[in-house]
Structure formats: structure tokens, C-alpha cells
Amino acid sequence: MRTRPSTPGQGYRPPGRRSPRALLSAVSALATGAVLAARHAHELYHPPAARPGRTPRHKGLPVRPLSVTTTRDRVTLDAWVVPGRGPHTVVICHGMGRTKSSVLGHIALLHEAGHHVVAYDMRNHGESGRDRKYGSMSERYTGDLADVIAAVRRDPEVGAGELALIGFSFSTWVSLHVLRRIGTPVAAVVCDSGPMSDTAAGLREFAGLRRSQLPAPVRTGAAYALYRHLFSRISMHMLAVRNWPPDLAGLPTRLMFIAGAQDPVIDEAQIMGVADRYPDAERWTAPQAMHMNALRFDAAEYRERVLGFLEASFEAAADRRKEAVRHG
């Protein structure tokens, strides 16, 4: 039987001790993970420019451009106005990393129901202007939506009736936060595929979606754990979120939360954890839907639920306005 010599000889390395090459490789993987975490966190709010997508004209819909300059930092937001029979208007906010072209199906649905629709590219997305900011992204995106709402209310064609918001994924967070930033309440907010009750934990899960795209040494072990941790920490630092979920007590705005039962990005429990803060909110888990695609996979029920919710919300808001006028 072979025994290990009492004095280590050539080629022997005590257990747990790595060779210089292995140590160098491990340090390199950690450094790469840290660099990629910072880069990907920045790209979350500043995604690479996308090629122009389809427009409402591809669906045979009327459309005109609307340009909104943000009051905070003079970034130009590019929007479509798709007029309907009216009188009410729905503003749509696309998901992070996408553009207003991604919500064409919703634009067509709402237009067919008779509503005016306004869809815009968030800053750093699509045809909108780009910034080089690293902080206060929550304030920037929320302020941008407030500026879009103000522009819609000033518009003589689409600003006369009641207003509702539909947000997707990240922009559901913005759609709730903006409610304390605007003077006149909107009738309703539909939150589709978001938001997250625990944002930091959600970002750690989001980091996992990139795992297969990371360099092999960063996909496992300490390097991946560091990447995942730093991505969440840096993303949260850049977002600088405060007062979450927002206190909406006293606001008449009606809320609806939609989760996808098959969603690999944001778990149903995260979304409904936010909905639990608002006892009067409507909630629905689309059984076949993944992320931001309930209109595609649960089309009939989505149409019935969302259009019915908006109709009831617009009617209630119009009644409140009439009552306010009546009492002077």
C-alpha cells in the first residue's frame, strides 16, 4: 500500500493549497466578474442602441409624432400619438431594454377599443435621447413619465378626457411612483409583469438570466457569487430607490397587477407582494404567460380583463370629475 512521504517531495501539494497558476486564474475570474457586474448594471439603464422597429403604420393605425423635453435635464423623449374615438387616453411605458415598438399589440388593442394611445421611448431607449448619468435613475425615469403625462394633458386632441397608464416590468415601478408626482390623478394604472416587492432580490435573480452568457470562469463559484452580488448592489445604487412601495393612500387611482404564471424573470410572489400593499387593487395571474406577453398567450382573458378594468376606471374618474364640478 502506498503511503504519502512524511516530507513532501517533488509534485506534492498539501490539501487545500492551490498552485500559483490556479490562484491567478481565480483572481482573474473574480476581477472579470466585478467588471462585468458594473458594466451590466450600467447597461440595465443604458442599453445598447436598437435598430428602429415597426410603427403603428405597420398595423394600419393613424399616428403622429410627439416630442417631450424633460424638465430635469432636457433629454428629448420620442413618442407616438395614436388617436382613437376618445375621449380617454392610455399612456404606455415599455419594459427596460425594449422600445415603444414592443407594445404595438397593446396599442392596437386599445385603439380598437376606442381609446387614444400615447407610447414613448424611455430615455436611453429607442429614438429618445441618451444620458451619461450613473445615479438617481429612479428620479429621472419617474420625472420623465410625469413630463409625458403633462404633455398629454396639454394636447388638444388627446388631453381632454381621463388618463390611464400601462407599465411593463421596470416601468410598472415608475408608473406607481409617478402618482405622487402629478397634480391631477390618473384614472388607473395597469402593472403588467411587475413590479418587485424586494427589488434587490429581484435584481439578483435577474443577474442569473445572464449566467449562460458570462465567460466560463465567471459562471460558477465565488466569481459568479461576486458578479451576482455586485450587479444587484450597483444597480440599486444607480436606481437610488426611496419609499418603496409608495404610499398611495387617499389617491383615487385604481390599480391592477398582472403576473405571468410562467414568468422566468419576475416571480408572481414578487408582484403580488406589492399588490398586497393596496387592498383595493385588482390582480390576475395569466396562466400561460411568461414575461410581458400575457396579451399573446392569454389573449382573450387579457382583453376582457384589461379593457373592462379601464372602462370601469374611466367611468368612475369621469363621475368624480362631474361631482367635483357640481360642488364647485
Short mmCIF file of C-alpha atoms in Angstrom, two decimals:
data_model
loop_
_atom_site.label_atom_id
_atom_site.label_comp_id
_atom_site.label_asym_id
_atom_site.label_seq_id
_atom_site.Cartn_x
_atom_site.Cartn_y
_atom_site.Cartn_z
CA MET A 1 0.00 0.00 0.00
CA ARG A 2 1.33 3.42 -0.94
CA THR A 3 1.80 5.98 1.79
CA ARG A 4 2.43 9.69 1.47
CA PRO A 5 6.01 10.61 2.43
CA SER A 6 6.37 12.49 5.71
CA THR A 7 8.35 15.19 3.92
CA PRO A 8 6.64 16.49 0.82
CA GLY A 9 8.59 15.69 -2.26
CA GLN A 10 8.51 16.99 -5.79
CA GLY A 11 4.94 17.31 -7.14
CA TYR A 12 3.29 17.08 -3.73
CA ARG A 13 0.95 19.90 -2.63
CA PRO A 14 -0.80 19.88 0.76
CA PRO A 15 -4.61 19.64 0.54
CA GLY A 16 -6.38 22.97 0.08
CA ARG A 17 -3.34 24.77 -1.27
CA ARG A 18 -3.58 26.00 -4.88
CA SER A 19 -0.81 26.39 -7.40
CA PRO A 20 0.19 29.94 -8.37
CA ARG A 21 -1.47 29.39 -11.76
CA ALA A 22 -4.76 28.34 -10.13
CA LEU A 23 -4.67 31.32 -7.77
CA LEU A 24 -4.02 33.67 -10.66
CA SER A 25 -6.93 32.14 -12.56
CA ALA A 26 -9.26 32.52 -9.58
CA VAL A 27 -8.26 36.16 -9.04
CA SER A 28 -8.72 36.85 -12.75
CA ALA A 29 -12.23 35.33 -12.67
CA LEU A 30 -13.17 37.47 -9.65
CA ALA A 31 -11.88 40.63 -11.35
CA THR A 32 -13.74 39.77 -14.55
CA GLY A 33 -16.94 39.15 -12.61
CA ALA A 34 -16.64 42.53 -10.88
CA VAL A 35 -16.04 44.39 -14.15
CA LEU A 36 -18.93 42.65 -15.90
CA ALA A 37 -21.28 43.33 -12.96
CA ALA A 38 -20.55 47.07 -13.20
CA ARG A 39 -20.93 47.06 -16.99
CA HIS A 40 -24.19 45.13 -16.97
CA ALA A 41 -25.65 47.30 -14.18
CA HIS A 42 -24.92 50.39 -16.29
CA GLU A 43 -26.42 48.73 -19.37
CA LEU A 44 -29.60 47.99 -17.42
CA TYR A 45 -30.39 51.71 -17.54
CA HIS A 46 -28.38 52.49 -20.68
CA PRO A 47 -28.95 49.55 -23.06
CA PRO A 48 -27.17 49.45 -26.42
CA ALA A 49 -28.98 51.32 -29.16
CA ALA A 50 -31.53 49.19 -31.01
CA ARG A 51 -32.42 49.40 -34.67
CA PRO A 52 -35.72 51.16 -35.44
CA GLY A 53 -38.67 48.80 -35.13
CA ARG A 54 -42.17 48.63 -36.52
CA THR A 55 -44.55 51.54 -36.12
CA PRO A 56 -48.35 51.86 -35.81
CA ARG A 57 -48.47 52.40 -39.56
CA HIS A 58 -47.44 48.77 -40.00
CA LYS A 59 -50.75 47.88 -38.34
CA GLY A 60 -52.70 50.41 -40.38
CA LEU A 61 -53.17 52.77 -37.43
CA PRO A 62 -53.14 56.57 -37.57
CA VAL A 63 -50.10 58.07 -35.84
CA ARG A 64 -48.38 61.39 -35.35
CA PRO A 65 -45.12 62.20 -33.55
CA LEU A 66 -44.86 63.84 -30.16
CA SER A 67 -41.61 65.15 -28.71
CA VAL A 68 -41.28 65.78 -24.97
CA THR A 69 -38.28 67.56 -23.43
CA THR A 70 -37.67 66.54 -19.82
CA THR A 71 -37.74 69.31 -17.25
CA ARG A 72 -34.93 67.78 -15.17
CA ASP A 73 -32.13 67.57 -17.72
CA ARG A 74 -33.50 68.45 -21.18
CA VAL A 75 -33.46 64.92 -22.59
CA THR A 76 -35.77 64.55 -25.61
CA LEU A 77 -38.31 61.73 -25.40
CA ASP A 78 -39.74 60.41 -28.66
CA ALA A 79 -43.43 59.44 -28.60
CA TRP A 80 -46.26 58.27 -30.83
CA VAL A 81 -49.78 59.63 -30.57
CA VAL A 82 -52.34 57.19 -31.94
CA PRO A 83 -55.71 58.99 -31.86
CA GLY A 84 -58.87 56.97 -31.35
CA ARG A 85 -62.53 57.78 -30.98
CA GLY A 86 -61.81 59.05 -27.47
CA PRO A 87 -62.34 60.80 -25.20
CA HIS A 88 -59.96 58.91 -22.87
CA THR A 89 -56.23 58.28 -23.29
CA VAL A 90 -53.86 55.49 -22.25
CA VAL A 91 -50.13 56.18 -21.90
CA ILE A 92 -47.95 53.09 -22.36
CA CYS A 93 -44.47 52.67 -20.87
CA HIS A 94 -42.43 49.82 -22.37
CA GLY A 95 -40.12 47.47 -20.46
CA MET A 96 -36.43 48.03 -19.79
CA GLY A 97 -34.21 47.28 -22.77
CA ARG A 98 -37.13 47.49 -25.20
CA THR A 99 -38.76 50.28 -27.19
CA LYS A 100 -42.26 51.53 -27.92
CA SER A 101 -42.30 49.15 -30.91
CA SER A 102 -42.61 46.30 -28.41
CA VAL A 103 -46.11 47.45 -27.36
CA LEU A 104 -47.70 47.64 -30.80
CA GLY A 105 -50.11 44.86 -29.91
CA HIS A 106 -51.34 46.81 -26.92
CA ILE A 107 -51.62 49.99 -28.97
CA ALA A 108 -53.81 48.16 -31.48
CA LEU A 109 -55.94 46.63 -28.70
CA LEU A 110 -56.56 49.99 -27.03
CA HIS A 111 -57.18 51.81 -30.31
CA GLU A 112 -59.71 49.17 -31.34
CA ALA A 113 -61.48 49.77 -28.01
CA GLY A 114 -61.77 53.46 -28.91
CA HIS A 115 -59.05 54.94 -26.73
CA HIS A 116 -56.39 57.44 -27.69
CA VAL A 117 -52.94 55.94 -27.09
CA VAL A 118 -49.59 57.58 -26.39
CA ALA A 119 -46.47 55.39 -26.31
CA TYR A 120 -42.99 56.78 -25.74
CA ASP A 121 -39.40 55.57 -25.70
CA MET A 122 -37.87 55.89 -22.25
CA ARG A 123 -34.63 57.81 -22.01
CA ASN A 124 -31.65 55.79 -23.30
CA HIS A 125 -34.03 53.66 -25.38
CA GLY A 126 -35.21 53.72 -28.97
CA GLU A 127 -35.45 57.13 -30.58
CA SER A 128 -35.25 59.06 -27.29
CA GLY A 129 -32.20 60.95 -26.13
CA ARG A 130 -29.44 59.35 -24.08
CA ASP A 131 -27.75 60.47 -20.89
CA ARG A 132 -24.47 59.53 -19.24
CA LYS A 133 -25.80 59.53 -15.71
CA TYR A 134 -24.85 56.99 -13.06
CA GLY A 135 -27.18 57.97 -10.25
CA SER A 136 -30.75 58.92 -9.34
CA MET A 137 -32.13 56.87 -12.21
CA SER A 138 -35.40 56.39 -10.32
CA GLU A 139 -35.94 60.14 -10.19
CA ARG A 140 -35.03 60.54 -13.84
CA TYR A 141 -37.38 57.87 -15.18
CA THR A 142 -40.20 58.95 -12.86
CA GLY A 143 -39.77 62.61 -13.79
CA ASP A 144 -39.78 61.66 -17.47
CA LEU A 145 -43.16 59.95 -17.17
CA ALA A 146 -44.53 62.97 -15.28
CA ASP A 147 -43.37 65.17 -18.17
CA VAL A 148 -45.06 62.88 -20.71
CA ILE A 149 -48.31 62.97 -18.71
CA ALA A 150 -48.15 66.79 -18.59
CA ALA A 151 -47.59 66.93 -22.35
CA VAL A 152 -50.56 64.63 -22.97
CA ARG A 153 -52.81 66.73 -20.76
CA ARG A 154 -51.82 69.84 -22.76
CA ASP A 155 -52.51 68.15 -26.09
CA PRO A 156 -55.82 69.41 -27.56
CA GLU A 157 -56.56 66.12 -29.33
CA VAL A 158 -55.88 63.55 -26.62
CA GLY A 159 -55.76 65.52 -23.36
CA ALA A 160 -59.41 66.34 -22.74
CA GLY A 161 -60.63 63.07 -21.23
CA GLU A 162 -59.44 60.83 -18.43
CA LEU A 163 -55.96 59.30 -18.41
CA ALA A 164 -54.64 55.83 -17.57
CA LEU A 165 -51.18 54.26 -17.55
CA ILE A 166 -49.99 50.80 -18.58
CA GLY A 167 -46.46 49.89 -17.49
CA PHE A 168 -44.41 46.79 -18.20
CA SER A 169 -41.77 45.20 -15.96
CA PHE A 170 -39.43 48.00 -14.78
CA SER A 171 -41.79 50.74 -15.91
CA THR A 172 -44.51 49.42 -13.58
CA TRP A 173 -42.33 50.71 -10.76
CA VAL A 174 -42.17 54.12 -12.46
CA SER A 175 -45.94 54.10 -13.11
CA LEU A 176 -46.67 53.73 -9.39
CA HIS A 177 -44.05 56.20 -8.20
CA VAL A 178 -45.25 58.91 -10.57
CA LEU A 179 -48.67 59.04 -8.91
CA ARG A 180 -47.30 61.27 -6.13
CA ARG A 181 -45.55 63.49 -8.65
CA ILE A 182 -48.53 64.68 -10.66
CA GLY A 183 -51.17 67.20 -9.67
CA THR A 184 -54.25 65.63 -11.25
CA PRO A 185 -54.71 61.91 -10.51
CA VAL A 186 -54.90 59.46 -13.38
CA ALA A 187 -57.87 57.13 -13.53
CA ALA A 188 -55.95 53.85 -13.48
CA VAL A 189 -52.59 52.11 -13.60
CA VAL A 190 -52.14 48.63 -15.06
CA CYS A 191 -48.91 46.95 -13.90
CA ASP A 192 -48.01 44.13 -16.30
CA SER A 193 -45.16 41.78 -15.26
CA GLY A 194 -44.03 43.88 -12.32
CA PRO A 195 -43.03 45.47 -10.08
CA MET A 196 -40.92 43.62 -7.49
CA SER A 197 -41.61 43.81 -3.77
CA ASP A 198 -37.94 43.08 -2.97
CA THR A 199 -36.02 44.95 -5.66
CA ALA A 200 -32.55 43.85 -4.55
CA ALA A 201 -33.50 40.17 -4.50
CA GLY A 202 -35.21 40.57 -7.86
CA LEU A 203 -32.07 42.06 -9.35
CA ARG A 204 -30.01 39.13 -8.07
CA GLU A 205 -32.42 36.81 -9.83
CA PHE A 206 -32.24 38.99 -12.93
CA ALA A 207 -28.45 38.62 -12.89
CA GLY A 208 -28.95 34.88 -13.23
CA LEU A 209 -30.57 35.37 -16.63
CA ARG A 210 -27.17 36.41 -17.98
CA ARG A 211 -25.35 33.47 -16.45
CA SER A 212 -25.09 31.39 -19.60
CA GLN A 213 -23.66 34.40 -21.46
CA LEU A 214 -20.87 35.03 -18.96
CA PRO A 215 -17.32 33.78 -19.59
CA ALA A 216 -16.96 30.22 -18.33
CA PRO A 217 -14.76 31.10 -15.31
CA VAL A 218 -17.42 33.57 -14.07
CA ARG A 219 -20.38 31.20 -14.32
CA THR A 220 -19.66 29.27 -11.13
CA GLY A 221 -18.24 29.54 -7.65
CA ALA A 222 -17.00 32.67 -5.98
CA ALA A 223 -16.72 34.62 -9.24
CA TYR A 224 -20.39 34.14 -10.05
CA ALA A 225 -21.46 34.90 -6.48
CA LEU A 226 -19.47 38.14 -6.62
CA TYR A 227 -20.90 39.04 -10.03
CA ARG A 228 -24.46 38.45 -8.82
CA HIS A 229 -23.94 40.41 -5.60
CA LEU A 230 -22.24 43.38 -7.26
CA PHE A 231 -24.75 43.56 -10.09
CA SER A 232 -27.58 43.92 -7.58
CA ARG A 233 -25.70 46.40 -5.36
CA ILE A 234 -24.57 48.63 -8.23
CA SER A 235 -27.99 48.53 -9.92
CA MET A 236 -29.66 49.50 -6.64
CA HIS A 237 -27.12 52.29 -6.08
CA MET A 238 -27.76 53.69 -9.56
CA LEU A 239 -31.52 53.41 -9.12
CA ALA A 240 -31.42 55.15 -5.72
CA VAL A 241 -34.94 53.97 -4.94
CA ARG A 242 -36.73 55.54 -1.97
CA ASN A 243 -40.09 54.93 -0.28
CA TRP A 244 -40.91 51.61 -1.89
CA PRO A 245 -43.66 50.59 -2.30
CA PRO A 246 -45.09 54.11 -2.40
CA ASP A 247 -47.82 55.22 -0.05
CA LEU A 248 -50.82 55.87 -2.28
CA ALA A 249 -53.38 56.36 0.49
CA GLY A 250 -56.00 58.89 -0.44
CA LEU A 251 -55.44 58.70 -4.20
CA PRO A 252 -58.49 57.67 -6.25
CA THR A 253 -56.37 55.94 -8.92
CA ARG A 254 -57.44 52.32 -9.45
CA LEU A 255 -54.68 49.70 -9.67
CA MET A 256 -54.41 46.40 -11.49
CA PHE A 257 -51.49 43.93 -11.19
CA ILE A 258 -50.84 41.23 -13.79
CA ALA A 259 -48.33 38.40 -13.31
CA GLY A 260 -47.33 35.62 -15.67
CA ALA A 261 -47.58 32.15 -14.16
CA GLN A 262 -44.66 31.03 -16.35
CA ASP A 263 -42.58 34.20 -15.91
CA PRO A 264 -38.85 33.35 -15.50
CA VAL A 265 -37.89 36.99 -14.86
CA ILE A 266 -40.20 38.28 -12.10
CA ASP A 267 -41.89 35.77 -9.85
CA GLU A 268 -45.62 36.07 -9.23
CA ALA A 269 -44.99 36.36 -5.48
CA GLN A 270 -42.84 39.45 -6.04
CA ILE A 271 -45.63 41.19 -7.96
CA MET A 272 -48.41 40.19 -5.62
CA GLY A 273 -46.27 41.24 -2.68
CA VAL A 274 -46.61 44.80 -3.98
CA ALA A 275 -50.31 44.32 -4.74
CA ASP A 276 -50.83 43.30 -1.11
CA ARG A 277 -49.99 46.88 -0.09
CA TYR A 278 -53.09 48.09 -1.94
CA PRO A 279 -56.12 46.12 -0.74
CA ASP A 280 -58.47 47.51 -3.38
CA ALA A 281 -56.20 46.62 -6.30
CA GLU A 282 -57.31 44.08 -8.87
CA ARG A 283 -54.92 41.21 -9.52
CA TRP A 284 -54.65 38.47 -12.10
CA THR A 285 -52.11 35.76 -12.85
CA ALA A 286 -52.19 34.90 -16.55
CA PRO A 287 -51.85 31.10 -16.63
CA GLN A 288 -49.89 30.71 -19.87
CA ALA A 289 -47.93 33.98 -19.87
CA MET A 290 -44.23 34.47 -19.38
CA HIS A 291 -42.72 37.96 -19.13
CA MET A 292 -44.70 40.84 -20.68
CA ASN A 293 -46.58 38.58 -23.10
CA ALA A 294 -49.94 37.85 -21.48
CA LEU A 295 -51.64 39.59 -24.40
CA ARG A 296 -50.15 36.95 -26.67
CA PHE A 297 -50.57 33.78 -24.59
CA ASP A 298 -53.78 34.60 -22.71
CA ALA A 299 -55.25 36.95 -25.29
CA ALA A 300 -59.00 36.59 -24.75
CA GLU A 301 -58.88 36.91 -20.98
CA TYR A 302 -56.31 39.70 -21.14
CA ARG A 303 -58.54 41.67 -23.48
CA GLU A 304 -61.61 41.15 -21.31
CA ARG A 305 -59.90 41.94 -18.01
CA VAL A 306 -57.79 44.93 -19.04
CA LEU A 307 -60.37 46.64 -21.24
CA GLY A 308 -63.08 46.07 -18.64
CA PHE A 309 -60.85 47.45 -15.90
CA LEU A 310 -60.02 50.56 -17.94
CA GLU A 311 -63.66 51.16 -18.89
CA ALA A 312 -64.79 50.98 -15.27
CA SER A 313 -61.89 53.18 -14.14
CA PHE A 314 -62.57 55.85 -16.76
CA GLU A 315 -66.25 55.87 -15.85
CA ALA A 316 -65.50 56.25 -12.14
CA ALA A 317 -63.00 59.05 -12.77
CA ALA A 318 -65.43 60.90 -15.05
CA ASP A 319 -68.12 60.64 -12.37
CA ARG A 320 -65.72 62.08 -9.78
CA ARG A 321 -64.90 64.97 -12.07
CA LYS A 322 -68.59 65.72 -12.67
CA GLU A 323 -69.26 65.57 -8.95
CA ALA A 324 -66.40 67.97 -8.26
CA VAL A 325 -67.74 70.43 -10.82
CA ARG A 326 -71.23 70.15 -9.36
CA HIS A 327 -69.94 71.09 -5.90
CA GLY A 328 -67.85 73.91 -7.26
#
